[in-house]
GROMACS .gro file of C-alpha atoms in nm:
model
  256
    1MET     CA    1   0.000   0.000   0.000
    2THR     CA    2   0.278   0.241   0.094
    3THR     CA    3   0.455   0.198  -0.239
    4ALA     CA    4   0.135   0.252  -0.437
    5THR     CA    5   0.048   0.565  -0.239
    6ASN     CA    6   0.393   0.718  -0.284
    7ALA     CA    7   0.388   0.643  -0.656
    8ALA     CA    8   0.070   0.849  -0.691
    9VAL     CA    9   0.232   1.159  -0.541
   10PRO     CA   10   0.399   1.376  -0.808
   11THR     CA   11   0.755   1.494  -0.760
   12LEU     CA   12   0.739   1.871  -0.715
   13ILE     CA   13   1.036   2.103  -0.760
   14GLY     CA   14   1.009   2.382  -0.508
   15SER     CA   15   1.224   2.633  -0.696
   16VAL     CA   16   1.001   2.599  -1.002
   17GLN     CA   17   0.691   2.652  -0.790
   18ARG     CA   18   0.842   2.964  -0.637
   19ALA     CA   19   0.942   3.101  -0.978
   20LEU     CA   20   0.591   3.045  -1.109
   21ARG     CA   21   0.444   3.231  -0.812
   22LEU     CA   22   0.670   3.524  -0.894
   23LEU     CA   23   0.560   3.520  -1.258
   24GLU     CA   24   0.197   3.518  -1.145
   25ALA     CA   25   0.269   3.817  -0.921
   26VAL     CA   26   0.427   4.006  -1.211
   27GLY     CA   27   0.125   3.923  -1.427
   28ALA     CA   28  -0.105   4.086  -1.171
   29HIS     CA   29   0.054   4.426  -1.238
   30ARG     CA   30   0.009   4.573  -1.584
   31ASP     CA   31   0.289   4.826  -1.530
   32GLY     CA   32   0.518   4.596  -1.331
   33ALA     CA   33   0.611   4.587  -0.964
   34PRO     CA   34   0.930   4.615  -0.757
   35ALA     CA   35   1.107   4.313  -0.608
   36LYS     CA   36   0.989   4.375  -0.252
   37GLN     CA   37   0.624   4.387  -0.356
   38LEU     CA   38   0.656   4.075  -0.571
   39ALA     CA   39   0.827   3.886  -0.288
   40ARG     CA   40   0.546   3.983  -0.051
   41GLU     CA   41   0.270   3.884  -0.292
   42ALA     CA   42   0.439   3.554  -0.379
   43GLY     CA   43   0.496   3.476  -0.011
   44LEU     CA   44   0.873   3.446  -0.054
   45PRO     CA   45   1.170   3.569   0.153
   46LEU     CA   46   1.325   3.870  -0.018
   47PRO     CA   47   1.668   3.706  -0.080
   48THR     CA   48   1.498   3.408  -0.246
   49ALA     CA   49   1.287   3.640  -0.461
   50TYR     CA   50   1.595   3.836  -0.568
   51HIS     CA   51   1.773   3.517  -0.680
   52LEU     CA   52   1.473   3.397  -0.878
   53LEU     CA   53   1.407   3.738  -1.033
   54ARG     CA   54   1.769   3.760  -1.149
   55THR     CA   55   1.742   3.413  -1.302
   56LEU     CA   56   1.411   3.487  -1.475
   57THR     CA   57   1.555   3.813  -1.606
   58HIS     CA   58   1.869   3.640  -1.734
   59GLU     CA   59   1.654   3.383  -1.917
   60GLY     CA   60   1.441   3.656  -2.075
   61TYR     CA   61   1.115   3.582  -1.894
   62LEU     CA   62   1.133   3.913  -1.710
   63ARG     CA   63   1.301   4.245  -1.766
   64ARG     CA   64   1.367   4.525  -1.521
   65GLU     CA   65   1.286   4.881  -1.616
   66ASN     CA   66   1.249   5.190  -1.400
   67GLY     CA   67   1.287   4.981  -1.087
   68VAL     CA   68   1.005   4.736  -1.160
   69PHE     CA   69   0.985   4.391  -1.318
   70VAL     CA   70   0.768   4.327  -1.625
   71PHE     CA   71   0.734   4.033  -1.864
   72GLY     CA   72   1.027   3.986  -2.103
   73ALA     CA   73   1.048   3.855  -2.458
   74ALA     CA   74   1.048   3.487  -2.356
   75ALA     CA   75   0.725   3.529  -2.161
   76GLU     CA   76   0.572   3.723  -2.449
   77LYS     CA   77   0.631   3.430  -2.680
   78LEU     CA   78   0.444   3.203  -2.441
   79THR     CA   79   0.155   3.437  -2.371
   80GLY     CA   80   0.102   3.623  -2.698
   81LEU     CA   81   0.175   3.960  -2.541
   82PRO     CA   82   0.404   4.123  -2.800
   83ALA     CA   83   0.143   4.360  -2.947
   84VAL     CA   84   0.027   4.476  -2.605
   85GLN     CA   85   0.384   4.520  -2.481
   86LYS     CA   86   0.477   4.711  -2.795
   87ARG     CA   87   0.193   4.957  -2.747
   88ARG     CA   88   0.273   4.991  -2.380
   89GLY     CA   89   0.634   5.052  -2.476
   90THR     CA   90   0.518   5.339  -2.694
   91VAL     CA   91   0.341   5.490  -2.393
   92SER     CA   92   0.652   5.445  -2.177
   93ASP     CA   93   0.874   5.605  -2.441
   94SER     CA   94   0.649   5.910  -2.460
   95LEU     CA   95   0.634   5.940  -2.083
   96THR     CA   96   1.012   5.923  -2.070
   97GLN     CA   97   1.026   6.222  -2.304
   98LEU     CA   98   0.785   6.404  -2.074
   99ARG     CA   99   0.994   6.313  -1.769
  100ASP     CA  100   1.311   6.447  -1.927
  101ALA     CA  101   1.142   6.766  -2.044
  102ILE     CA  102   0.983   6.841  -1.705
  103GLY     CA  103   1.238   6.692  -1.467
  104ALA     CA  104   0.980   6.500  -1.264
  105PRO     CA  105   0.835   6.147  -1.264
  106VAL     CA  106   0.537   6.109  -1.496
  107TYR     CA  107   0.246   5.867  -1.455
  108CYS     CA  108  -0.026   5.757  -1.699
  109ALA     CA  109  -0.346   5.583  -1.589
  110VAL     CA  110  -0.681   5.485  -1.738
  111TYR     CA  111  -1.018   5.402  -1.588
  112ARG     CA  112  -1.133   5.071  -1.734
  113GLU     CA  113  -1.402   4.825  -1.633
  114GLY     CA  114  -1.464   5.003  -1.307
  115GLU     CA  115  -1.103   5.021  -1.192
  116ILE     CA  116  -0.808   5.261  -1.194
  117GLU     CA  117  -0.517   5.113  -1.389
  118LEU     CA  118  -0.174   5.271  -1.375
  119ILE     CA  119  -0.036   5.165  -1.713
  120ALA     CA  120   0.304   5.335  -1.722
  121VAL     CA  121   0.546   5.531  -1.504
  122ALA     CA  122   0.862   5.713  -1.612
  123ASP     CA  123   1.100   5.804  -1.333
  124SER     CA  124   1.474   5.817  -1.270
  125PRO     CA  125   1.718   5.806  -0.977
  126ALA     CA  126   1.715   6.186  -0.975
  127ALA     CA  127   1.334   6.199  -0.993
  128PRO     CA  128   1.197   5.882  -0.829
  129ALA     CA  129   0.830   5.789  -0.848
  130VAL     CA  130   0.612   5.782  -0.538
  131ASP     CA  131   0.629   5.445  -0.363
  132GLU     CA  132   0.297   5.260  -0.406
  133TRP     CA  133   0.261   5.185  -0.037
  134ALA     CA  134  -0.119   5.162  -0.067
  135ALA     CA  135  -0.268   5.017  -0.388
  136PHE     CA  136  -0.335   5.299  -0.636
  137ARG     CA  137  -0.647   5.130  -0.774
  138GLU     CA  138  -0.807   5.120  -0.428
  139THR     CA  139  -0.707   5.469  -0.315
  140GLY     CA  140  -0.812   5.686  -0.608
  141HIS     CA  141  -0.973   5.932  -0.367
  142ALA     CA  142  -0.633   6.012  -0.216
  143HIS     CA  143  -0.402   6.081  -0.512
  144ALA     CA  144  -0.417   6.332  -0.794
  145ILE     CA  145  -0.432   6.087  -1.083
  146GLY     CA  146  -0.715   5.894  -0.917
  147GLN     CA  147  -0.912   6.207  -0.840
  148CYS     CA  148  -0.862   6.322  -1.198
  149LEU     CA  149  -1.002   5.994  -1.331
  150LEU     CA  150  -1.295   5.983  -1.088
  151ALA     CA  151  -1.384   6.343  -1.170
  152GLN     CA  152  -1.435   6.240  -1.534
  153LEU     CA  153  -1.690   5.968  -1.449
  154ASP     CA  154  -2.062   6.022  -1.459
  155GLU     CA  155  -2.236   6.032  -1.123
  156LYS     CA  156  -2.356   5.671  -1.133
  157ALA     CA  157  -2.013   5.530  -1.220
  158ARG     CA  158  -1.846   5.746  -0.955
  159GLU     CA  159  -2.090   5.635  -0.685
  160ASP     CA  160  -2.038   5.272  -0.786
  161HIS     CA  161  -1.661   5.311  -0.758
  162LEU     CA  162  -1.684   5.469  -0.414
  163ASP     CA  163  -1.919   5.193  -0.299
  164ARG     CA  164  -1.648   4.939  -0.387
  165HIS     CA  165  -1.354   5.150  -0.273
  166PRO     CA  166  -1.471   5.359   0.026
  167VAL     CA  167  -1.304   5.688   0.109
  168GLN     CA  168  -1.053   5.641   0.390
  169PRO     CA  169  -0.793   5.903   0.485
  170LEU     CA  170  -0.438   5.783   0.427
  171THR     CA  171  -0.261   6.081   0.583
  172ARG     CA  172  -0.371   6.373   0.797
  173TYR     CA  173  -0.406   6.575   0.477
  174SER     CA  174  -0.634   6.327   0.296
  175VAL     CA  175  -0.998   6.398   0.219
  176ARG     CA  176  -1.183   6.272   0.525
  177ASP     CA  177  -1.504   6.127   0.389
  178ARG     CA  178  -1.712   6.058   0.081
  179GLN     CA  179  -1.922   6.373   0.105
  180SER     CA  180  -1.614   6.594   0.121
  181LEU     CA  181  -1.472   6.421  -0.185
  182LEU     CA  182  -1.795   6.465  -0.382
  183GLU     CA  183  -1.803   6.834  -0.289
  184ARG     CA  184  -1.448   6.865  -0.418
  185PHE     CA  185  -1.550   6.708  -0.749
  186ARG     CA  186  -1.841   6.950  -0.783
  187SER     CA  187  -1.605   7.245  -0.741
  188MET     CA  188  -1.352   7.124  -0.998
  189GLU     CA  189  -1.332   7.306  -1.329
  190ARG     CA  190  -1.351   7.083  -1.633
  191ALA     CA  191  -1.016   7.010  -1.800
  192LYS     CA  192  -0.825   7.188  -1.523
  193PRO     CA  193  -0.532   7.021  -1.342
  194VAL     CA  194  -0.612   6.835  -1.021
  195ILE     CA  195  -0.370   6.928  -0.742
  196GLU     CA  196  -0.307   6.706  -0.437
  197ARG     CA  197  -0.075   6.790  -0.149
  198GLN     CA  198   0.042   6.507   0.080
  199GLU     CA  199  -0.293   6.326   0.060
  200TYR     CA  200  -0.142   5.998  -0.059
  201ALA     CA  201   0.220   6.027   0.052
  202LEU     CA  202   0.369   6.264   0.307
  203GLY     CA  203   0.638   6.488   0.165
  204THR     CA  204   0.494   6.477  -0.189
  205VAL     CA  205   0.273   6.705  -0.397
  206CYS     CA  206   0.110   6.589  -0.720
  207ALA     CA  207  -0.082   6.725  -1.015
  208ALA     CA  208  -0.283   6.543  -1.282
  209ILE     CA  209  -0.448   6.648  -1.605
  210PRO     CA  210  -0.725   6.464  -1.793
  211ILE     CA  211  -0.668   6.319  -2.138
  212THR     CA  212  -0.950   6.317  -2.392
  213ALA     CA  213  -0.934   6.013  -2.620
  214GLY     CA  214  -1.279   5.926  -2.748
  215SER     CA  215  -1.462   5.734  -2.478
  216THR     CA  216  -1.141   5.648  -2.291
  217ILE     CA  217  -1.104   5.805  -1.948
  218ALA     CA  218  -0.736   5.872  -1.886
  219ALA     CA  219  -0.498   6.104  -1.706
  220VAL     CA  220  -0.131   6.195  -1.685
  221ALA     CA  221   0.029   6.313  -1.361
  222ILE     CA  222   0.355   6.432  -1.208
  223SER     CA  223   0.484   6.426  -0.851
  224ILE     CA  224   0.733   6.659  -0.682
  225PRO     CA  225   0.889   6.660  -0.334
  226LEU     CA  226   0.718   6.894  -0.090
  227ASP     CA  227   1.032   7.101  -0.042
  228GLN     CA  228   1.020   7.180  -0.415
  229GLU     CA  229   0.650   7.268  -0.421
  230ASP     CA  230   0.720   7.597  -0.593
  231ARG     CA  231   0.801   7.390  -0.904
  232LEU     CA  232   0.459   7.224  -0.916
  233LEU     CA  233   0.246   7.482  -1.096
  234PRO     CA  234   0.510   7.571  -1.358
  235ALA     CA  235   0.572   7.198  -1.410
  236VAL     CA  236   0.205   7.115  -1.457
  237GLU     CA  237   0.169   7.398  -1.708
  238GLN     CA  238   0.467   7.256  -1.894
  239LEU     CA  239   0.306   6.911  -1.875
  240ARG     CA  240  -0.010   7.045  -2.037
  241GLY     CA  241   0.191   7.194  -2.320
  242GLU     CA  242   0.403   6.884  -2.373
  243VAL     CA  243   0.103   6.649  -2.361
  244ALA     CA  244  -0.059   6.830  -2.650
  245SER     CA  245   0.236   6.752  -2.874
  246LEU     CA  246   0.387   6.432  -2.732
  247LEU     CA  247   0.077   6.233  -2.648
  248ARG     CA  248  -0.100   6.294  -2.976
  249SER     CA  249   0.087   6.005  -3.140
  250PHE     CA  250  -0.026   5.740  -2.896
  251VAL     CA  251  -0.333   5.880  -2.724
  252PHE     CA  252  -0.555   5.602  -2.858
  253SER     CA  253  -0.316   5.327  -2.748
  254ILE     CA  254  -0.366   5.408  -2.379
  255SER     CA  255  -0.683   5.202  -2.381
  256ILE     CA  256  -0.482   4.875  -2.389
   0.00000   0.00000   0.00000
């Protein structure tokens, strides 16, 4: 009996299982995720995750860009992702141009199927992006790009979103409740930048502008350290000017 029972149990290779869990974690993030976040989501010790991520990157299943891991060419061959990745690469390239022109990290997000999706981020060591310490898709009420997207929704869609993702202050500067957020939306001027100061992350100020692309609801944003806040308004005005010229070429591809 013992021999028969053991023969029915498959031989499992733990390192392969752990690598697959990491790939699944990467696949859950359209714009990639950093090693620490992937290790946490895959339930792995950080040193183990680092070793596996380096191996997967070396073999072409992952690639590292702007501090996050995304699927590489080998994974694309298995999953049929090349067209999507190519279009997303176009978005990233354009955001990189914006980043270099403005001197601040640039973010692009869309609102699709009831959720906020951050599809690309362009940052650099000199201008690092805000750490996603609380999931962007669940905290749209607290950051500029989320508020900009929610402001573009009709009342029914906005109420539905807030039913699923209730308003909860993240810092002492965050909007305190749903009614206060809705009042803020009512006071916003259409097509004007949305400014947010330390509502998502202490020490950071952000601005977002809406993008009009047919029925697609999208936004582009920048973030700046609080001690450089005097740069924010000039930077967002520069962003508006650059978006008009640089985003025109790929504005319809942001609906990927």
